[in-house]
Amino acid sequence: MNYLFKNGTVATESGPINASLKVCDEKISELGLDLNENDCHVVDCTGLILFPGGVDVHTHMDLKVGTNRAVDDFYSGTVAAAFGGTTTIVDHIAFGPKGCAPSVPIHEYHSLAKDKAVIDYGFHGVLQDADDDHLNELAELKEQGISSFKIYLTYDGRLDDEKAFKVLQKAHELDLVIPVHCENHGSLTLLRQQFIEQGLTSPLYHALSRPNECEAEAVHRYLTLARMANDAPAYIVHLSTRQGLEKIRLARREGQTNIVAETCPQYLCLDQSRYQQPDGLKFVMSPPLRQKEDCQALWEGLADGSIQTVATDHCPFHYAQKKELGEHDFTKCPNGAPGVEERFTLIYSEGVHKGRLSLERFVSVISANPARAFGLYPQKGALTPGSDADIVLFDPNVTHKLTHSALHSKCDYSAYEGFEVTGKVLQVMSRGRWVVRDDQMMANPGDGKFLRRSTHVELH
Ligand code: URP
Ligand code: ZN
């Protein structure tokens, strides 16, 4: 089927352009003025912006942690993503059984996602140790389209400095990206224990047990290891602090080039005061929410290019479950919150509408850069001839309230309940097929395809 989108504004990283966009089958075929309408369904986009579909490179669909399981699987999670204007996810998969090879959880996730996803998806591998046998699997996994492998500096399954360094050496050799969760494990473990011993069990102590320095120290240490591994490709996930951002800027000033920093809507739009609300457990996530000054610093970092991507860390657990487990002890509350559907509109509204981000920068951080960082560009993240026809029709003038009842995650709350936003995702196309039209889900489970990712390219 061919489509011609006319009379709209096409959002690109070099600015908005008034042009028509033609889609032939799964691809964008032309961008220009006066395109031939023959054999095309014409879509009148008067008053609308056409964006490249959002690319969310940090989700946790169907994540199993201990005895808890995130409530969105690859169906409900990708439905929520699509309604929110995201047409690609790259999921951070769960650890496999202790001691297993990296291919084991990847294999499991193929079966979790295959017949369920409604949009295209990829996986980051995960490394829970650095055994030679396991690292020797990475070249083959890269061939299979897994070109990034996450490591954690905290949690069970974390890597110590020696192992992290070994992984980074391998990453340099194979040109793999290593996304990393940066928190200083020793200090947060002791602080948690001390608070609990003192009877300080409320959600605020979740945040106080993971101070800003806890992130900044781990960011600095990790970047130092990456630099020693010949500037291996380092990707900092969910950056939440001004101090962490300063460490990234410092590393770049000192000549390190291969660093990508990601932040999330929650660290831009929510702050630590949420933990003192009666429903504070909803916001228990790691890293925790910070102070307003941190949010401000992150917005500035996003605008000036220090931070290059916004992803969600979508990891929803019902509030009911968080309360049941964490009401008397924050350490028992499952970590994580929903957000995959809210990201696009929220960052447009809080960023572009409020004057913190240009439209061009929004395209970069929401779509193009995440695609570049993980080997998907320009197949994803761009509205250029040859790219997949992943298109969001967006009305920049509608003002509405974000509310859980209008969202599609299975989670029983939204962390952004009541946020007044300007801008609305109206229709969404993925590879030339309507996925969301007139508030209806048009895709079937399994329509989303696994993306074999190639290697990262330079970001904007
Ligand atoms: O609290 C969070 N973010 N849970 C998901 C796992 C992780 O640390 O990214
Ligand atoms: Zn995560």
Short mmCIF file of C-alpha atoms and ligand atoms in Angstrom, two decimals:
data_model
loop_
_atom_site.label_atom_id
_atom_site.label_comp_id
_atom_site.label_asym_id
_atom_site.label_seq_id
_atom_site.Cartn_x
_atom_site.Cartn_y
_atom_site.Cartn_z
CA MET A 1 0.00 0.00 0.00
CA ASN A 2 1.27 3.51 -0.85
CA TYR A 3 0.54 6.66 1.11
CA LEU A 4 1.14 10.34 0.49
CA PHE A 5 1.24 12.52 3.61
CA LYS A 6 0.67 16.11 2.54
CA ASN A 7 0.22 19.58 4.05
CA GLY A 8 2.05 18.70 7.25
CA THR A 9 5.33 19.78 8.84
CA VAL A 10 8.05 17.14 8.70
CA ALA A 11 10.26 17.23 11.80
CA THR A 12 13.94 16.57 11.13
CA GLU A 13 17.16 17.10 13.05
CA SER A 14 17.97 20.04 10.81
CA GLY A 15 14.65 21.74 11.34
CA PRO A 16 11.00 21.52 10.36
CA ILE A 17 10.24 21.32 6.65
CA ASN A 18 7.00 21.79 4.81
CA ALA A 19 7.07 18.88 2.43
CA SER A 20 5.12 15.81 1.46
CA LEU A 21 6.19 12.35 2.41
CA LYS A 22 5.54 9.29 0.29
CA VAL A 23 5.44 5.73 1.64
CA CYS A 24 5.75 2.71 -0.63
CA ASP A 25 5.07 -0.57 1.12
CA GLU A 26 7.28 -0.64 4.24
CA LYS A 27 9.59 2.26 3.38
CA ILE A 28 9.67 6.00 2.98
CA SER A 29 10.23 6.49 -0.74
CA GLU A 30 10.24 10.26 -1.25
CA LEU A 31 10.29 13.52 0.64
CA GLY A 32 9.64 16.69 -1.31
CA LEU A 33 7.19 19.13 -2.83
CA ASP A 34 4.61 18.29 -5.47
CA LEU A 35 4.95 14.52 -5.22
CA ASN A 36 2.84 12.45 -7.56
CA GLU A 37 -0.37 11.28 -5.85
CA ASN A 38 -1.14 8.48 -8.28
CA ASP A 39 -1.79 5.12 -6.63
CA CYS A 40 -1.48 6.68 -3.16
CA HIS A 41 -3.85 7.00 -0.26
CA VAL A 42 -3.60 10.71 0.51
CA VAL A 43 -3.39 11.64 4.19
CA ASP A 44 -4.10 15.31 4.84
CA CYS A 45 -1.81 16.46 7.68
CA THR A 46 -2.86 20.10 7.89
CA GLY A 47 -1.84 21.51 11.28
CA LEU A 48 0.09 18.35 12.20
CA ILE A 49 3.76 17.50 12.69
CA LEU A 50 5.13 14.28 11.20
CA PHE A 51 7.79 12.78 13.44
CA PRO A 52 9.95 9.70 12.95
CA GLY A 53 8.55 7.00 15.24
CA GLY A 54 9.97 7.14 18.75
CA VAL A 55 12.83 4.78 19.63
CA ASP A 56 12.89 3.73 23.29
CA VAL A 57 16.13 1.87 23.98
CA HIS A 58 15.48 1.10 27.64
CA THR A 59 12.43 -1.00 28.45
CA HIS A 60 11.98 -4.05 30.65
CA MET A 61 9.04 -5.99 29.21
CA ASP A 62 8.10 -9.13 31.12
CA LEU A 63 11.11 -8.62 33.42
CA LYS A 64 11.41 -11.21 36.16
CA VAL A 65 13.29 -10.02 39.25
CA GLY A 66 13.32 -12.47 42.11
CA THR A 67 9.71 -13.48 42.67
CA ASN A 68 8.29 -10.38 40.97
CA ARG A 69 7.45 -9.97 37.31
CA ALA A 70 6.93 -6.61 35.56
CA VAL A 71 3.26 -6.40 34.61
CA ASP A 72 3.66 -5.53 30.92
CA ASP A 73 4.59 -8.33 28.59
CA PHE A 74 5.67 -7.75 24.98
CA TYR A 75 2.04 -7.35 23.93
CA SER A 76 0.69 -4.85 26.47
CA GLY A 77 4.05 -3.06 26.67
CA THR A 78 4.37 -2.55 22.93
CA VAL A 79 0.70 -1.58 22.62
CA ALA A 80 1.34 1.13 25.23
CA ALA A 81 4.52 2.17 23.41
CA ALA A 82 2.69 2.45 20.08
CA PHE A 83 -0.17 4.54 21.50
CA GLY A 84 2.50 6.85 22.88
CA GLY A 85 4.27 7.31 19.52
CA THR A 86 7.08 4.80 19.99
CA THR A 87 7.57 2.39 17.11
CA THR A 88 10.80 0.69 18.20
CA ILE A 89 12.01 -0.63 21.53
CA VAL A 90 15.31 -2.17 22.52
CA ASP A 91 14.63 -4.17 25.65
CA HIS A 92 16.99 -4.73 28.55
CA ILE A 93 16.50 -8.40 29.25
CA ALA A 94 16.58 -10.07 32.67
CA PHE A 95 19.55 -12.01 34.01
CA GLY A 96 19.46 -15.71 33.20
CA PRO A 97 20.17 -18.44 35.78
CA LYS A 98 23.41 -17.86 37.71
CA GLY A 99 26.45 -18.85 35.63
CA CYS A 100 24.54 -19.16 32.35
CA ALA A 101 25.94 -18.09 29.01
CA PRO A 102 24.77 -14.72 27.54
CA SER A 103 22.84 -16.56 24.81
CA VAL A 104 20.53 -18.22 27.36
CA PRO A 105 18.36 -15.23 28.36
CA ILE A 106 18.44 -13.91 24.77
CA HIS A 107 16.99 -17.17 23.60
CA GLU A 108 14.27 -16.96 26.26
CA TYR A 109 13.40 -13.38 25.26
CA HIS A 110 12.97 -14.33 21.61
CA SER A 111 10.14 -16.59 22.69
CA LEU A 112 8.68 -13.99 25.08
CA ALA A 113 8.51 -11.34 22.34
CA LYS A 114 8.00 -13.16 19.06
CA ASP A 115 4.26 -13.64 18.85
CA LYS A 116 3.37 -10.69 21.03
CA ALA A 117 5.09 -7.47 19.94
CA VAL A 118 3.06 -5.05 17.81
CA ILE A 119 6.08 -2.85 17.01
CA ASP A 120 9.66 -3.71 16.06
CA TYR A 121 12.01 -4.67 18.86
CA GLY A 122 15.58 -5.59 19.64
CA PHE A 123 17.37 -6.84 22.74
CA HIS A 124 20.42 -5.71 24.63
CA GLY A 125 22.26 -8.76 25.93
CA VAL A 126 23.26 -8.84 29.60
CA LEU A 127 26.58 -9.91 31.10
CA GLN A 128 26.41 -11.25 34.63
CA ASP A 129 30.02 -12.41 34.68
CA ALA A 130 33.09 -12.10 32.48
CA ASP A 131 34.18 -15.71 31.97
CA ASP A 132 36.21 -16.29 28.80
CA ASP A 133 33.69 -18.83 27.53
CA HIS A 134 30.92 -16.28 27.86
CA LEU A 135 32.84 -13.40 26.31
CA ASN A 136 33.77 -15.70 23.42
CA GLU A 137 30.06 -15.96 22.58
CA LEU A 138 29.74 -12.24 21.91
CA ALA A 139 31.08 -12.20 18.36
CA GLU A 140 28.47 -14.77 17.32
CA LEU A 141 25.70 -12.92 19.16
CA LYS A 142 26.71 -9.72 17.36
CA GLU A 143 26.24 -11.60 14.07
CA GLN A 144 22.74 -12.42 15.29
CA GLY A 145 21.96 -8.73 15.75
CA ILE A 146 22.77 -8.22 19.43
CA SER A 147 25.38 -5.45 19.34
CA SER A 148 25.13 -4.22 22.94
CA PHE A 149 25.48 -5.98 26.29
CA LYS A 150 24.46 -4.38 29.57
CA ILE A 151 26.35 -4.63 32.79
CA TYR A 152 25.35 -3.59 36.31
CA LEU A 153 27.62 -2.12 38.97
CA THR A 154 25.05 -2.92 41.66
CA TYR A 155 22.46 -5.67 42.35
CA ASP A 156 23.21 -9.41 42.44
CA GLY A 157 24.73 -10.05 39.04
CA ARG A 158 26.89 -6.91 39.26
CA LEU A 159 30.42 -6.91 37.88
CA ASP A 160 33.41 -5.78 39.93
CA ASP A 161 36.03 -3.49 38.37
CA GLU A 162 38.17 -6.33 37.07
CA LYS A 163 35.23 -7.94 35.28
CA ALA A 164 33.83 -4.66 34.00
CA PHE A 165 37.27 -3.80 32.60
CA LYS A 166 37.55 -7.19 30.93
CA VAL A 167 34.13 -6.71 29.32
CA LEU A 168 35.15 -3.26 28.09
CA GLN A 169 38.35 -4.64 26.55
CA LYS A 170 36.23 -7.17 24.66
CA ALA A 171 33.79 -4.43 23.67
CA HIS A 172 36.64 -2.43 22.18
CA GLU A 173 37.85 -5.47 20.25
CA LEU A 174 34.40 -6.27 18.80
CA ASP A 175 32.98 -2.72 18.68
CA LEU A 176 30.12 -3.58 21.00
CA VAL A 177 28.33 -0.98 23.13
CA ILE A 178 28.23 -1.64 26.88
CA PRO A 179 25.28 0.09 28.55
CA VAL A 180 25.86 0.30 32.28
CA HIS A 181 23.81 0.83 35.43
CA CYS A 182 26.03 3.06 37.57
CA GLU A 183 25.58 3.02 41.34
CA ASN A 184 28.19 2.41 44.02
CA HIS A 185 27.08 -0.91 45.45
CA GLY A 186 29.01 -0.88 48.72
CA SER A 187 27.78 2.46 49.99
CA LEU A 188 24.14 1.95 49.06
CA THR A 189 24.09 -1.50 50.65
CA LEU A 190 25.43 -0.16 53.94
CA LEU A 191 23.12 2.86 53.96
CA ARG A 192 20.07 0.68 53.30
CA GLN A 193 21.01 -1.61 56.13
CA GLN A 194 21.67 1.29 58.53
CA PHE A 195 18.32 2.96 57.75
CA ILE A 196 16.40 -0.26 58.28
CA GLU A 197 18.21 -0.90 61.59
CA GLN A 198 17.14 2.57 62.72
CA GLY A 199 13.51 1.87 61.74
CA LEU A 200 13.70 4.36 58.83
CA THR A 201 11.68 2.30 56.41
CA SER A 202 9.59 4.81 54.40
CA PRO A 203 10.10 5.39 50.63
CA LEU A 204 12.13 8.56 51.23
CA TYR A 205 14.91 6.37 52.64
CA HIS A 206 15.08 4.55 49.33
CA ALA A 207 16.31 7.84 47.86
CA LEU A 208 18.49 8.77 50.83
CA SER A 209 20.25 5.41 50.71
CA ARG A 210 21.33 6.10 47.11
CA PRO A 211 22.76 9.66 47.24
CA ASN A 212 23.87 11.54 44.14
CA GLU A 213 27.52 10.74 44.81
CA CYS A 214 26.65 7.07 44.64
CA GLU A 215 25.81 7.50 40.96
CA ALA A 216 28.58 10.00 40.21
CA GLU A 217 31.31 7.80 41.66
CA ALA A 218 30.19 4.82 39.60
CA VAL A 219 29.90 6.91 36.41
CA HIS A 220 33.43 8.23 36.92
CA ARG A 221 34.84 4.78 37.68
CA TYR A 222 33.14 3.19 34.70
CA LEU A 223 34.25 5.91 32.30
CA THR A 224 37.79 5.60 33.60
CA LEU A 225 37.73 1.87 32.92
CA ALA A 226 36.31 2.48 29.41
CA ARG A 227 39.05 5.00 28.71
CA MET A 228 41.72 2.50 29.84
CA ALA A 229 40.12 -0.05 27.52
CA ASN A 230 41.15 2.15 24.56
CA ASP A 231 38.04 4.34 24.70
CA ALA A 232 35.64 1.40 24.49
CA PRO A 233 32.02 2.34 23.65
CA ALA A 234 30.38 3.27 26.98
CA TYR A 235 26.69 4.05 27.34
CA ILE A 236 25.42 5.38 30.68
CA VAL A 237 21.79 4.37 31.24
CA HIS A 238 19.26 6.41 33.25
CA LEU A 239 21.53 9.26 34.29
CA SER A 240 19.79 11.03 37.17
CA THR A 241 22.20 13.48 38.80
CA ARG A 242 23.96 16.76 38.14
CA GLN A 243 27.13 15.25 39.61
CA GLY A 244 27.00 12.25 37.27
CA LEU A 245 26.56 14.61 34.34
CA GLU A 246 29.61 16.58 35.46
CA LYS A 247 31.70 13.38 35.44
CA ILE A 248 30.61 12.73 31.85
CA ARG A 249 31.50 16.26 30.80
CA LEU A 250 34.87 15.94 32.53
CA ALA A 251 35.67 12.67 30.75
CA ARG A 252 34.84 14.26 27.40
CA ARG A 253 36.94 17.33 28.19
CA GLU A 254 39.81 14.98 28.90
CA GLY A 255 39.49 13.54 25.42
CA GLN A 256 37.26 10.48 25.83
CA THR A 257 35.03 10.34 22.76
CA ASN A 258 33.08 7.12 22.93
CA ILE A 259 30.51 8.02 25.59
CA VAL A 260 26.74 8.18 25.23
CA ALA A 261 24.53 9.38 28.07
CA GLU A 262 20.84 8.57 28.48
CA THR A 263 18.36 10.09 30.87
CA CYS A 264 14.67 9.31 31.45
CA PRO A 265 11.47 11.36 31.73
CA GLN A 266 11.22 10.60 35.46
CA TYR A 267 14.57 12.26 36.18
CA LEU A 268 13.58 15.29 34.13
CA CYS A 269 9.99 15.72 35.27
CA LEU A 270 9.65 14.28 38.79
CA ASP A 271 11.59 14.99 41.97
CA GLN A 272 12.33 13.54 45.36
CA SER A 273 9.35 15.23 47.05
CA ARG A 274 7.24 12.43 45.52
CA TYR A 275 8.57 10.03 48.16
CA GLN A 276 6.84 12.08 50.86
CA GLN A 277 3.44 11.72 49.22
CA PRO A 278 1.14 9.04 50.67
CA ASP A 279 1.68 7.05 47.44
CA GLY A 280 5.48 7.51 47.51
CA LEU A 281 6.09 3.81 46.85
CA LYS A 282 4.93 4.33 43.25
CA PHE A 283 8.22 6.15 42.65
CA VAL A 284 10.57 3.56 44.10
CA MET A 285 13.01 2.97 41.25
CA SER A 286 16.77 2.85 40.91
CA PRO A 287 18.36 5.29 40.67
CA PRO A 288 15.82 7.23 42.74
CA LEU A 289 14.21 10.57 41.93
CA ARG A 290 16.46 13.52 42.77
CA GLN A 291 16.14 17.22 43.56
CA LYS A 292 14.68 19.89 41.25
CA GLU A 293 18.24 21.21 40.65
CA ASP A 294 19.17 17.83 39.17
CA CYS A 295 16.13 17.91 36.84
CA GLN A 296 17.20 21.37 35.71
CA ALA A 297 20.80 20.25 35.12
CA LEU A 298 19.61 17.25 33.08
CA TRP A 299 17.40 19.45 30.88
CA GLU A 300 20.40 21.68 30.23
CA GLY A 301 22.57 18.65 29.49
CA LEU A 302 20.00 17.37 27.04
CA ALA A 303 19.78 20.71 25.26
CA ASP A 304 23.56 21.27 25.04
CA GLY A 305 24.32 17.76 23.74
CA SER A 306 25.95 16.38 26.91
CA ILE A 307 23.07 13.90 27.19
CA GLN A 308 22.06 12.39 23.86
CA THR A 309 19.08 10.10 24.45
CA VAL A 310 15.86 9.90 26.47
CA ALA A 311 14.61 6.39 27.22
CA THR A 312 12.08 5.27 29.81
CA ASP A 313 13.38 2.34 31.86
CA HIS A 314 9.74 1.21 31.63
CA CYS A 315 9.55 -1.42 34.37
CA PRO A 316 6.03 -1.43 35.81
CA PHE A 317 4.86 -3.12 38.98
CA HIS A 318 1.35 -2.53 40.26
CA TYR A 319 1.10 0.01 43.07
CA ALA A 320 -0.97 -2.60 44.89
CA GLN A 321 2.00 -4.97 44.75
CA LYS A 322 4.51 -2.28 45.71
CA LYS A 323 2.35 -1.49 48.76
CA GLU A 324 1.88 -5.08 49.75
CA LEU A 325 5.63 -5.73 49.69
CA GLY A 326 7.13 -2.35 50.53
CA GLU A 327 4.70 -0.62 52.90
CA HIS A 328 6.78 -1.36 56.00
CA ASP A 329 10.20 -1.62 54.35
CA PHE A 330 11.28 0.25 51.20
CA THR A 331 13.95 -2.39 50.51
CA LYS A 332 11.19 -4.94 49.79
CA CYS A 333 9.41 -2.77 47.20
CA PRO A 334 9.99 -3.90 43.59
CA ASN A 335 12.03 -1.22 41.80
CA GLY A 336 10.69 0.40 38.67
CA ALA A 337 7.80 2.38 37.18
CA PRO A 338 5.84 2.58 33.92
CA GLY A 339 6.45 5.32 31.32
CA VAL A 340 6.78 3.88 27.81
CA GLU A 341 3.55 5.53 26.65
CA GLU A 342 4.12 8.89 28.29
CA ARG A 343 7.71 9.55 27.06
CA PHE A 344 7.10 11.10 23.63
CA THR A 345 4.32 13.51 24.59
CA LEU A 346 5.81 14.38 27.96
CA ILE A 347 9.22 15.30 26.56
CA TYR A 348 7.62 17.21 23.70
CA SER A 349 5.45 19.14 26.14
CA GLU A 350 7.95 19.70 28.96
CA GLY A 351 10.80 20.12 26.49
CA VAL A 352 9.73 21.70 23.19
CA HIS A 353 6.50 23.36 24.28
CA LYS A 354 8.11 24.84 27.41
CA GLY A 355 11.13 26.09 25.45
CA ARG A 356 13.77 23.81 27.00
CA LEU A 357 14.47 21.85 23.80
CA SER A 358 14.31 22.78 20.13
CA LEU A 359 12.17 20.65 17.85
CA GLU A 360 15.39 19.48 16.18
CA ARG A 361 16.89 18.37 19.48
CA PHE A 362 13.65 16.57 20.36
CA VAL A 363 13.91 14.51 17.16
CA SER A 364 17.52 13.69 18.04
CA VAL A 365 16.96 12.57 21.63
CA ILE A 366 13.64 10.73 21.13
CA SER A 367 14.31 8.94 17.84
CA ALA A 368 17.50 9.52 15.87
CA ASN A 369 20.17 9.29 18.56
CA PRO A 370 18.80 6.18 20.28
CA ALA A 371 18.76 4.55 16.83
CA ARG A 372 22.35 5.67 16.17
CA ALA A 373 23.58 4.52 19.58
CA PHE A 374 22.39 0.98 19.02
CA GLY A 375 22.93 0.26 15.34
CA LEU A 376 19.48 1.04 13.95
CA TYR A 377 20.06 4.29 12.09
CA PRO A 378 18.81 5.28 9.48
CA GLN A 379 16.48 2.30 9.24
CA LYS A 380 14.86 3.74 12.36
CA GLY A 381 14.86 7.28 13.75
CA ALA A 382 14.61 9.24 10.48
CA LEU A 383 12.06 10.29 7.89
CA THR A 384 14.35 9.93 4.90
CA PRO A 385 13.96 7.90 1.70
CA GLY A 386 14.96 4.32 2.43
CA SER A 387 14.07 4.47 6.14
CA ASP A 388 11.32 2.27 7.53
CA ALA A 389 7.98 4.07 7.29
CA ASP A 390 7.60 4.54 11.06
CA ILE A 391 5.63 7.77 11.32
CA VAL A 392 3.88 9.65 14.12
CA LEU A 393 1.19 12.19 13.26
CA PHE A 394 1.25 14.66 16.12
CA ASP A 395 -1.01 17.58 16.95
CA PRO A 396 1.20 20.15 18.71
CA ASN A 397 -1.71 22.33 19.83
CA VAL A 398 -3.96 20.03 21.86
CA THR A 399 -3.70 20.43 25.61
CA HIS A 400 -4.80 17.51 27.75
CA LYS A 401 -4.09 15.74 31.02
CA LEU A 402 -2.12 12.53 31.29
CA THR A 403 -4.18 10.07 33.19
CA HIS A 404 -3.87 6.38 33.86
CA SER A 405 -7.38 5.60 32.62
CA ALA A 406 -6.48 6.79 29.10
CA LEU A 407 -3.20 4.84 28.93
CA HIS A 408 -2.58 1.28 27.82
CA SER A 409 0.03 -0.25 30.11
CA LYS A 410 -1.39 -2.99 32.32
CA CYS A 411 0.06 -1.18 35.32
CA ASP A 412 -2.50 0.19 37.78
CA TYR A 413 -1.05 3.72 37.85
CA SER A 414 0.82 6.36 35.88
CA ALA A 415 3.75 8.13 37.51
CA TYR A 416 2.65 11.27 35.63
CA GLU A 417 -1.01 11.29 36.69
CA GLY A 418 -2.53 14.73 36.17
CA PHE A 419 0.38 16.23 34.21
CA GLU A 420 -1.08 18.82 31.86
CA VAL A 421 0.62 18.36 28.50
CA THR A 422 0.49 20.16 25.19
CA GLY A 423 0.73 17.95 22.11
CA LYS A 424 -0.95 14.66 21.28
CA VAL A 425 -0.05 11.58 19.31
CA LEU A 426 -2.91 11.06 16.85
CA GLN A 427 -1.94 8.28 14.42
CA VAL A 428 1.02 5.95 14.29
CA MET A 429 2.41 3.94 11.39
CA SER A 430 5.00 1.19 11.63
CA ARG A 431 6.72 -0.10 8.48
CA GLY A 432 3.94 1.34 6.32
CA ARG A 433 1.05 -0.18 8.30
CA TRP A 434 -1.26 1.74 10.62
CA VAL A 435 -0.66 0.65 14.18
CA VAL A 436 -2.73 3.30 15.94
CA ARG A 437 -5.62 4.98 14.16
CA ASP A 438 -8.56 6.87 15.67
CA ASP A 439 -7.64 5.62 19.15
CA GLN A 440 -7.75 2.01 17.97
CA MET A 441 -4.96 -0.58 17.96
CA MET A 442 -4.75 -1.74 14.36
CA ALA A 443 -1.82 -4.16 14.68
CA ASN A 444 -1.92 -7.77 15.71
CA PRO A 445 0.33 -9.51 18.23
CA GLY A 446 3.41 -10.67 16.34
CA ASP A 447 3.33 -7.88 13.72
CA GLY A 448 6.43 -6.38 15.34
CA LYS A 449 9.66 -7.90 14.03
CA PHE A 450 12.97 -8.64 15.74
CA LEU A 451 15.60 -6.11 14.68
CA ARG A 452 19.07 -7.41 13.92
CA ARG A 453 21.06 -4.39 14.95
CA SER A 454 24.38 -3.42 13.42
CA THR A 455 27.01 -1.26 15.08
CA HIS A 456 26.65 2.18 16.65
CA VAL A 457 27.44 5.35 14.72
CA GLU A 458 28.30 8.86 15.88
CA LEU A 459 25.50 10.70 17.66
CA HIS A 460 24.31 14.32 17.44
O1 URP B 1 14.23 0.61 39.20
C1 URP B 1 14.50 0.22 38.09
N1 URP B 1 15.02 1.04 37.25
N2 URP B 1 14.25 -1.04 37.73
C2 URP B 1 14.60 -1.63 36.52
C3 URP B 1 15.94 -2.25 36.54
C4 URP B 1 17.02 -1.22 36.37
O2 URP B 1 17.74 -0.98 37.31
O3 URP B 1 17.15 -0.64 35.29
ZN ZN B 2 16.48 -0.46 33.47
#
